[in-house]
Short mmCIF file of C-alpha atoms in Angstrom, two decimals:
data_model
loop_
_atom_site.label_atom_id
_atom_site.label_comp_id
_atom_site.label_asym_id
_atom_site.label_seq_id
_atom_site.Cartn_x
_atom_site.Cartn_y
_atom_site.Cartn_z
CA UNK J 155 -77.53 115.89 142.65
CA UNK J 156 -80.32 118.02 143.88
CA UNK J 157 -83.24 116.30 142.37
CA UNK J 158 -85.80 119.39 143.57
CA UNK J 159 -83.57 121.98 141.50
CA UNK J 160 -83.37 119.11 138.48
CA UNK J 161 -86.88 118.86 138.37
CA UNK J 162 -87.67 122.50 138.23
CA UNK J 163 -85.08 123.28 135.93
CA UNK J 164 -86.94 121.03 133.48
CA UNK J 165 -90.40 122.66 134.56
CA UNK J 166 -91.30 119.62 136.47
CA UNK J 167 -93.62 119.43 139.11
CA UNK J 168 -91.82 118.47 142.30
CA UNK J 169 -93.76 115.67 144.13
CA UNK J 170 -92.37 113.35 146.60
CA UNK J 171 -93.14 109.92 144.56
CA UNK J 172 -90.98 111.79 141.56
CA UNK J 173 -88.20 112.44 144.10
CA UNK J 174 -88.07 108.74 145.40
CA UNK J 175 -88.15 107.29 141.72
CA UNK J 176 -84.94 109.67 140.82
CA UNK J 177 -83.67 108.07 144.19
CA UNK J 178 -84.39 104.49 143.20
CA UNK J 179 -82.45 105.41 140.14
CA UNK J 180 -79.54 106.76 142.03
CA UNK J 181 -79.21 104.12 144.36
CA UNK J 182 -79.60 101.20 141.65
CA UNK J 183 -77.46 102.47 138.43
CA UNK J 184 -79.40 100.32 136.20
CA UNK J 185 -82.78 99.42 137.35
CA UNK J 186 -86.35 98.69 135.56
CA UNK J 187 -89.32 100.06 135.81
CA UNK J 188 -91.36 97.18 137.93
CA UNK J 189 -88.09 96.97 140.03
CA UNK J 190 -88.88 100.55 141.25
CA UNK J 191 -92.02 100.52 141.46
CA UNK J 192 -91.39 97.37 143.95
CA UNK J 193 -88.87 99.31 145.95
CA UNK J 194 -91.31 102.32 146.71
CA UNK J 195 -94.54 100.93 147.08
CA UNK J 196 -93.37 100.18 150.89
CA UNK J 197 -93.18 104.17 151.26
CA UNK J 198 -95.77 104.98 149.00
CA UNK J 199 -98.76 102.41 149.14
CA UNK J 200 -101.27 104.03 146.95
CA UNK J 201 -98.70 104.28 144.13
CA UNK J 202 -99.58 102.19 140.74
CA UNK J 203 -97.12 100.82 138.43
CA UNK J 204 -99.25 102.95 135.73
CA UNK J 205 -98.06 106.06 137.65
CA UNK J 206 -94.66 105.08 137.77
CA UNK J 207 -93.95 104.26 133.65
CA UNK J 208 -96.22 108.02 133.34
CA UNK J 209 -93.32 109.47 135.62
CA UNK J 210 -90.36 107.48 134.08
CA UNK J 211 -91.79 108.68 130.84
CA UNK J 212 -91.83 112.48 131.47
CA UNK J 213 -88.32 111.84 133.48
CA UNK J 214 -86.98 110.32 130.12
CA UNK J 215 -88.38 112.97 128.16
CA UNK J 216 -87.35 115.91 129.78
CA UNK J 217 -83.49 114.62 129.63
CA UNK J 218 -83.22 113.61 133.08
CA UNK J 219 -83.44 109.45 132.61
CA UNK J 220 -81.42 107.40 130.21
CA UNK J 221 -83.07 104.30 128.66
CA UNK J 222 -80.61 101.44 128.60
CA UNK J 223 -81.82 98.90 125.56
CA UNK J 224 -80.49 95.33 126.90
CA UNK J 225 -81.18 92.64 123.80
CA UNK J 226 -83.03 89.86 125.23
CA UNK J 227 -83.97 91.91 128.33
CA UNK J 228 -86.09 94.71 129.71
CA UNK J 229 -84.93 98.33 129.20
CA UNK J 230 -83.30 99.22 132.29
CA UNK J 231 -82.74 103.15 133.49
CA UNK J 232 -79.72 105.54 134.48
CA UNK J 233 -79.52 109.07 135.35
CA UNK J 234 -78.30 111.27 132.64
CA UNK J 235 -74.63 111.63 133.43
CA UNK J 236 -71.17 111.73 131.56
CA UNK J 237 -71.53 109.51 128.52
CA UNK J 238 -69.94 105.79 128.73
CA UNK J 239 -69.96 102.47 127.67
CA UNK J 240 -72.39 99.69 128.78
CA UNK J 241 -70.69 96.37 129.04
CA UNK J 242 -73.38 93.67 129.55
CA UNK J 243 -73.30 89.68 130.47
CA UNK J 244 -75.02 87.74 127.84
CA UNK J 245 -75.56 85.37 130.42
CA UNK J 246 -76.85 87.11 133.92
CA UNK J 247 -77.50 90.48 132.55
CA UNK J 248 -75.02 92.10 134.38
CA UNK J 249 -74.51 95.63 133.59
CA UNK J 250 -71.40 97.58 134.30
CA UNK J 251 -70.37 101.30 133.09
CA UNK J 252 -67.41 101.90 131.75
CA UNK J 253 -65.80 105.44 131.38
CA UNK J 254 -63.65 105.60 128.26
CA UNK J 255 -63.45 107.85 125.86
CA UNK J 256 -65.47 107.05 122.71
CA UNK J 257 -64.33 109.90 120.36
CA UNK J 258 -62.26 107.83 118.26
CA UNK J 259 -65.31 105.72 117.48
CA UNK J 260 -67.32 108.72 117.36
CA UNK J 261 -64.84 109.95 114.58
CA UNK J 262 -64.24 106.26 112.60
CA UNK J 263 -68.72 106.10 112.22
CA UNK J 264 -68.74 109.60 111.09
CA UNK J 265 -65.97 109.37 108.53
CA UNK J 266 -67.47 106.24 107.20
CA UNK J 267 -71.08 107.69 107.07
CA UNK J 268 -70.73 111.22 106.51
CA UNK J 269 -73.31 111.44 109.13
CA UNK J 270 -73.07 114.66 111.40
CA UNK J 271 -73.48 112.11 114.86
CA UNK J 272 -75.27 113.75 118.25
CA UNK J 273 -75.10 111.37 120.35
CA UNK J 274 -72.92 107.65 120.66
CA UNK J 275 -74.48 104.89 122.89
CA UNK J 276 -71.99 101.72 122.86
CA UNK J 277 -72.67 98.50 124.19
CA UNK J 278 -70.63 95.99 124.34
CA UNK J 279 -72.11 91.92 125.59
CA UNK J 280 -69.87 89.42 126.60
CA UNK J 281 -69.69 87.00 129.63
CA UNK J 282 -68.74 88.23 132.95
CA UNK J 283 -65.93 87.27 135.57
CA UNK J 284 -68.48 85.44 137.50
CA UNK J 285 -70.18 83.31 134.58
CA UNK J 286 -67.08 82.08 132.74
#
């Protein structure tokens, strides 16, 4: 992913601490906001925690982040990619993606609602391998 083009494509200023949040992003999957901010701070020293939720926010709101709601922890964010299903640990907070296809569940809610449905987000806690 080009995050230059991404960014301009969404009217975006391009600046370099913008860039290395996307990366951050990339590189973790699922990350939080004070979790970024720790991992560029090396590279960008005069860079405030304040200025990183104002970029996450304008990321988010121009369509290019996905907020991740995790009950009982902090939101966590993706890139905006194919959709899929979040499988979390209820005990470590793992967080895994799943690719499956979630028409059929798309179809069942709108048949029982009537609703005309835009977008599905389906997550699904349990315990992992590692903390049975």
């Amino acid at each position: 992913m080009i995050f230059e083009q991404k960014l301009r494509e969404k009217k975006l200023k391009v600046t370099p601490q913008r860039i290395a949040i996307l990366q951050e992003i990339k590189k973790g999957g699922h990350i939080g906001i004070e979790e970024i901010y720790e991992n560029i701070k090396t590279r960008y020293p005069s860079i405030s925690l304040a200025t990183v939720y104002k970029n996450i926010t304008s990321l988010y709101e121009a369509n290019l982040l996905r907020e991740i709601k995790i009950p009982q922890h902090k939101q966590k964010y993706e890139l905006v990619c194919e959709h899929h299903i979040h499988v979390v640990c209820q005990k470590c907070g793992k967080l895994e993606d799943v690719f499956l296809d979630s028409k059929n569940i798309v179809n069942l809610c709108r048949e029982a609602t009537h609703y005309e449905l835009i977008n599905a987000n389906v997550m699904l806690i349990g315990i992992c391998s590692h903390c049975k």
